[in-house]
mmCIF file with all atom_site columns, C-alpha atoms in Angstrom:
data_model
loop_
_atom_site.group_PDB
_atom_site.id
_atom_site.type_symbol
_atom_site.label_atom_id
_atom_site.label_alt_id
_atom_site.label_comp_id
_atom_site.label_asym_id
_atom_site.label_entity_id
_atom_site.label_seq_id
_atom_site.pdbx_PDB_ins_code
_atom_site.Cartn_x
_atom_site.Cartn_y
_atom_site.Cartn_z
_atom_site.occupancy
_atom_site.B_iso_or_equiv
_atom_site.pdbx_formal_charge
_atom_site.auth_seq_id
_atom_site.auth_comp_id
_atom_site.auth_asym_id
_atom_site.auth_atom_id
_atom_site.pdbx_PDB_model_num
ATOM 1  C CA . UNK O 1 1  ? 48.870 -4.964  -13.273 1.00 74.00 ? 17  UNK O CA 1
ATOM 2  C CA . UNK O 1 2  ? 49.019 -2.025  -11.298 1.00 83.00 ? 18  UNK O CA 1
ATOM 3  C CA . UNK O 1 3  ? 45.206 -2.350  -9.641  1.00 80.00 ? 19  UNK O CA 1
ATOM 4  C CA . UNK O 1 4  ? 45.798 -5.901  -10.364 1.00 77.00 ? 20  UNK O CA 1
ATOM 5  C CA . UNK O 1 5  ? 49.321 -5.528  -7.613  1.00 78.00 ? 21  UNK O CA 1
ATOM 6  C CA . UNK O 1 6  ? 46.099 -4.168  -4.438  1.00 81.00 ? 22  UNK O CA 1
ATOM 7  C CA . UNK O 1 7  ? 48.444 -0.970  -6.374  1.00 86.00 ? 23  UNK O CA 1
ATOM 8  C CA . UNK O 1 8  ? 47.088 2.936   -7.342  1.00 91.00 ? 24  UNK O CA 1
ATOM 9  C CA . UNK O 1 9  ? 47.824 5.140   -10.309 1.00 93.00 ? 25  UNK O CA 1
ATOM 10 C CA . UNK O 1 10 ? 49.703 8.224   -9.938  1.00 94.00 ? 26  UNK O CA 1
ATOM 11 C CA . UNK O 1 11 ? 50.483 9.719   -13.043 1.00 93.00 ? 27  UNK O CA 1
ATOM 12 C CA . UNK O 1 12 ? 53.801 11.871  -13.512 1.00 91.00 ? 28  UNK O CA 1
ATOM 13 C CA . UNK O 1 13 ? 53.309 13.859  -16.295 1.00 92.00 ? 29  UNK O CA 1
ATOM 14 C CA . UNK O 1 14 ? 57.558 13.817  -17.443 1.00 89.00 ? 30  UNK O CA 1
ATOM 15 C CA . UNK O 1 15 ? 56.853 18.055  -18.578 1.00 91.00 ? 31  UNK O CA 1
ATOM 16 C CA . UNK O 1 16 ? 55.639 18.961  -15.514 1.00 91.00 ? 32  UNK O CA 1
ATOM 17 C CA . UNK O 1 17 ? 58.444 21.122  -13.572 1.00 91.00 ? 33  UNK O CA 1
ATOM 18 C CA . UNK O 1 18 ? 60.641 18.652  -11.059 1.00 88.00 ? 34  UNK O CA 1
ATOM 19 C CA . UNK O 1 19 ? 59.322 20.766  -8.590  1.00 90.00 ? 35  UNK O CA 1
ATOM 20 C CA . UNK O 1 20 ? 55.712 19.596  -9.052  1.00 92.00 ? 36  UNK O CA 1
ATOM 21 C CA . UNK O 1 21 ? 57.097 16.448  -10.373 1.00 90.00 ? 37  UNK O CA 1
ATOM 22 C CA . UNK O 1 22 ? 58.251 15.907  -5.927  1.00 89.00 ? 38  UNK O CA 1
ATOM 23 C CA . UNK O 1 23 ? 55.506 16.949  -4.809  1.00 92.00 ? 39  UNK O CA 1
ATOM 24 C CA . UNK O 1 24 ? 52.986 15.164  -6.332  1.00 93.00 ? 40  UNK O CA 1
ATOM 25 C CA . UNK O 1 25 ? 56.034 11.938  -5.346  1.00 90.00 ? 41  UNK O CA 1
ATOM 26 C CA . UNK O 1 26 ? 56.020 13.009  -1.511  1.00 91.00 ? 42  UNK O CA 1
ATOM 27 C CA . UNK O 1 27 ? 52.100 13.759  -1.192  1.00 94.00 ? 43  UNK O CA 1
ATOM 28 C CA . UNK O 1 28 ? 51.396 10.560  -2.577  1.00 93.00 ? 44  UNK O CA 1
ATOM 29 C CA . UNK O 1 29 ? 54.057 8.135   -0.825  1.00 91.00 ? 45  UNK O CA 1
ATOM 30 C CA . UNK O 1 30 ? 54.439 5.614   -3.266  1.00 91.00 ? 46  UNK O CA 1
ATOM 31 C CA . UNK O 1 31 ? 55.553 1.985   -1.855  1.00 88.00 ? 47  UNK O CA 1
ATOM 32 C CA . UNK O 1 32 ? 57.254 2.393   -6.467  1.00 88.00 ? 48  UNK O CA 1
ATOM 33 C CA . UNK O 1 33 ? 57.730 3.952   -9.596  1.00 88.00 ? 49  UNK O CA 1
ATOM 34 C CA . UNK O 1 34 ? 56.841 2.515   -12.502 1.00 89.00 ? 50  UNK O CA 1
ATOM 35 C CA . UNK O 1 35 ? 58.983 4.219   -15.110 1.00 88.00 ? 51  UNK O CA 1
ATOM 36 C CA . UNK O 1 36 ? 61.359 4.024   -18.314 1.00 90.00 ? 52  UNK O CA 1
ATOM 37 C CA . UNK O 1 37 ? 64.898 4.385   -18.993 1.00 89.00 ? 53  UNK O CA 1
ATOM 38 C CA . UNK O 1 38 ? 64.758 7.098   -21.093 1.00 90.00 ? 54  UNK O CA 1
ATOM 39 C CA . UNK O 1 39 ? 62.170 9.285   -18.973 1.00 90.00 ? 55  UNK O CA 1
ATOM 40 C CA . UNK O 1 40 ? 64.445 7.769   -15.415 1.00 85.00 ? 56  UNK O CA 1
ATOM 41 C CA . UNK O 1 41 ? 67.330 10.652  -15.380 1.00 83.00 ? 57  UNK O CA 1
ATOM 42 C CA . UNK O 1 42 ? 65.251 13.506  -15.657 1.00 83.00 ? 58  UNK O CA 1
ATOM 43 C CA . UNK O 1 43 ? 62.977 12.356  -12.453 1.00 82.00 ? 59  UNK O CA 1
ATOM 44 C CA . UNK O 1 44 ? 63.800 14.003  -9.529  1.00 79.00 ? 60  UNK O CA 1
ATOM 45 C CA . UNK O 1 45 ? 65.846 12.393  -6.519  1.00 78.00 ? 61  UNK O CA 1
ATOM 46 C CA . UNK O 1 46 ? 63.321 9.554   -5.412  1.00 74.00 ? 62  UNK O CA 1
ATOM 47 C CA . UNK O 1 47 ? 63.530 8.385   -2.233  1.00 79.00 ? 63  UNK O CA 1
ATOM 48 C CA . UNK O 1 48 ? 61.354 5.157   -3.769  1.00 84.00 ? 64  UNK O CA 1
ATOM 49 C CA . UNK O 1 49 ? 62.464 2.644   -6.068  1.00 84.00 ? 65  UNK O CA 1
ATOM 50 C CA . UNK O 1 50 ? 62.180 2.435   -9.737  1.00 85.00 ? 66  UNK O CA 1
ATOM 51 C CA . UNK O 1 51 ? 61.931 -0.073  -12.031 1.00 85.00 ? 67  UNK O CA 1
ATOM 52 C CA . UNK O 1 52 ? 62.333 0.391   -14.772 1.00 87.00 ? 68  UNK O CA 1
ATOM 53 C CA . UNK O 1 53 ? 60.360 -1.154  -17.637 1.00 84.00 ? 69  UNK O CA 1
ATOM 54 C CA . UNK O 1 54 ? 62.535 -1.312  -20.335 1.00 86.00 ? 70  UNK O CA 1
ATOM 55 C CA . UNK O 1 55 ? 65.118 -1.749  -17.938 1.00 78.00 ? 71  UNK O CA 1
ATOM 56 C CA . UNK O 1 56 ? 67.199 -5.263  -19.043 1.00 75.00 ? 72  UNK O CA 1
ATOM 57 C CA . UNK O 1 57 ? 66.848 -6.598  -15.392 1.00 76.00 ? 73  UNK O CA 1
ATOM 58 C CA . UNK O 1 58 ? 63.424 -4.926  -15.172 1.00 74.00 ? 74  UNK O CA 1
ATOM 59 C CA . UNK O 1 59 ? 62.186 -6.710  -17.851 1.00 72.00 ? 75  UNK O CA 1
ATOM 60 C CA . UNK O 1 60 ? 63.413 -10.667 -17.410 1.00 78.00 ? 76  UNK O CA 1
ATOM 61 C CA . UNK O 1 61 ? 62.063 -10.100 -13.731 1.00 78.00 ? 77  UNK O CA 1
ATOM 62 C CA . UNK O 1 62 ? 58.336 -9.377  -15.839 1.00 75.00 ? 78  UNK O CA 1
ATOM 63 C CA . UNK O 1 63 ? 59.720 -12.276 -17.509 1.00 78.00 ? 79  UNK O CA 1
ATOM 64 C CA . UNK O 1 64 ? 59.576 -14.380 -14.979 1.00 82.00 ? 80  UNK O CA 1
ATOM 65 C CA . UNK O 1 65 ? 55.250 -13.460 -12.985 1.00 78.00 ? 81  UNK O CA 1
ATOM 66 C CA . UNK O 1 66 ? 52.860 -15.128 -13.851 1.00 78.00 ? 82  UNK O CA 1
ATOM 67 C CA . UNK O 1 67 ? 50.241 -14.683 -16.948 1.00 81.00 ? 83  UNK O CA 1
ATOM 68 C CA . UNK O 1 68 ? 47.053 -16.101 -14.874 1.00 82.00 ? 84  UNK O CA 1
ATOM 69 C CA . UNK O 1 69 ? 45.121 -13.067 -13.257 1.00 80.00 ? 85  UNK O CA 1
ATOM 70 C CA . UNK O 1 70 ? 45.470 -12.716 -9.116  1.00 78.00 ? 86  UNK O CA 1
ATOM 71 C CA . UNK O 1 71 ? 42.128 -13.110 -6.516  1.00 78.00 ? 87  UNK O CA 1
ATOM 72 C CA . UNK O 1 72 ? 41.474 -10.250 -5.616  1.00 74.00 ? 88  UNK O CA 1
ATOM 73 C CA . UNK O 1 73 ? 40.106 -12.232 -2.316  1.00 79.00 ? 89  UNK O CA 1
ATOM 74 C CA . UNK O 1 74 ? 43.292 -13.798 -1.318  1.00 80.00 ? 90  UNK O CA 1
ATOM 75 C CA . UNK O 1 75 ? 45.365 -10.200 -2.482  1.00 80.00 ? 91  UNK O CA 1
ATOM 76 C CA . UNK O 1 76 ? 43.037 -8.345  0.229   1.00 82.00 ? 92  UNK O CA 1
ATOM 77 C CA . UNK O 1 77 ? 41.583 -5.585  -2.338  1.00 82.00 ? 93  UNK O CA 1
ATOM 78 C CA . UNK O 1 78 ? 38.686 -4.589  -1.812  1.00 84.00 ? 94  UNK O CA 1
ATOM 79 C CA . UNK O 1 79 ? 36.204 -2.297  -3.181  1.00 86.00 ? 95  UNK O CA 1
ATOM 80 C CA . UNK O 1 80 ? 37.424 1.095   -0.927  1.00 89.00 ? 96  UNK O CA 1
ATOM 81 C CA . UNK O 1 81 ? 40.765 0.527   -1.956  1.00 87.00 ? 97  UNK O CA 1
ATOM 82 C CA . UNK O 1 82 ? 42.217 3.607   -4.017  1.00 91.00 ? 98  UNK O CA 1
ATOM 83 C CA . UNK O 1 83 ? 42.694 3.518   -7.984  1.00 91.00 ? 99  UNK O CA 1
ATOM 84 C CA . UNK O 1 84 ? 44.602 6.309   -8.529  1.00 94.00 ? 100 UNK O CA 1
ATOM 85 C CA . UNK O 1 85 ? 45.044 9.460   -7.625  1.00 95.00 ? 101 UNK O CA 1
ATOM 86 C CA . UNK O 1 86 ? 44.846 12.544  -9.943  1.00 96.00 ? 102 UNK O CA 1
ATOM 87 C CA . UNK O 1 87 ? 46.884 15.611  -9.002  1.00 95.00 ? 103 UNK O CA 1
ATOM 88 C CA . UNK O 1 88 ? 45.813 18.960  -10.995 1.00 91.00 ? 104 UNK O CA 1
ATOM 89 C CA . UNK O 1 89 ? 46.460 22.438  -11.807 1.00 82.00 ? 105 UNK O CA 1
ATOM 90 C CA . UNK O 1 90 ? 44.506 23.966  -10.308 1.00 66.00 ? 106 UNK O CA 1
#
C-alpha cells in the first residue's frame, strides 16, 4: 500500500525514547503517519496527520478504497523514488 501510493516506508520503533522518535519524524518529514490506536498515545507530538489504521473512521474509509492496483505510470512512480528509510543506532 505505501509504495503503491507513492510513499516511502519509515519504521518507527515504539520502544525507542520519544526524543529519538521525534528526531526520526522531524528528519524524515512524513506527509502522513500510519499507526494503530494502542501506539498513538505513545508517539511524540506530531505536526503530521496520523492515520489510525484500526480506528473506526479510518477502517470505514479504507474499506471504500479500490481493490485494484494503481498504475505506476499514472502515479508518476519511478525507480529512483525512495522505497524506505531506515535509521540505525550507529
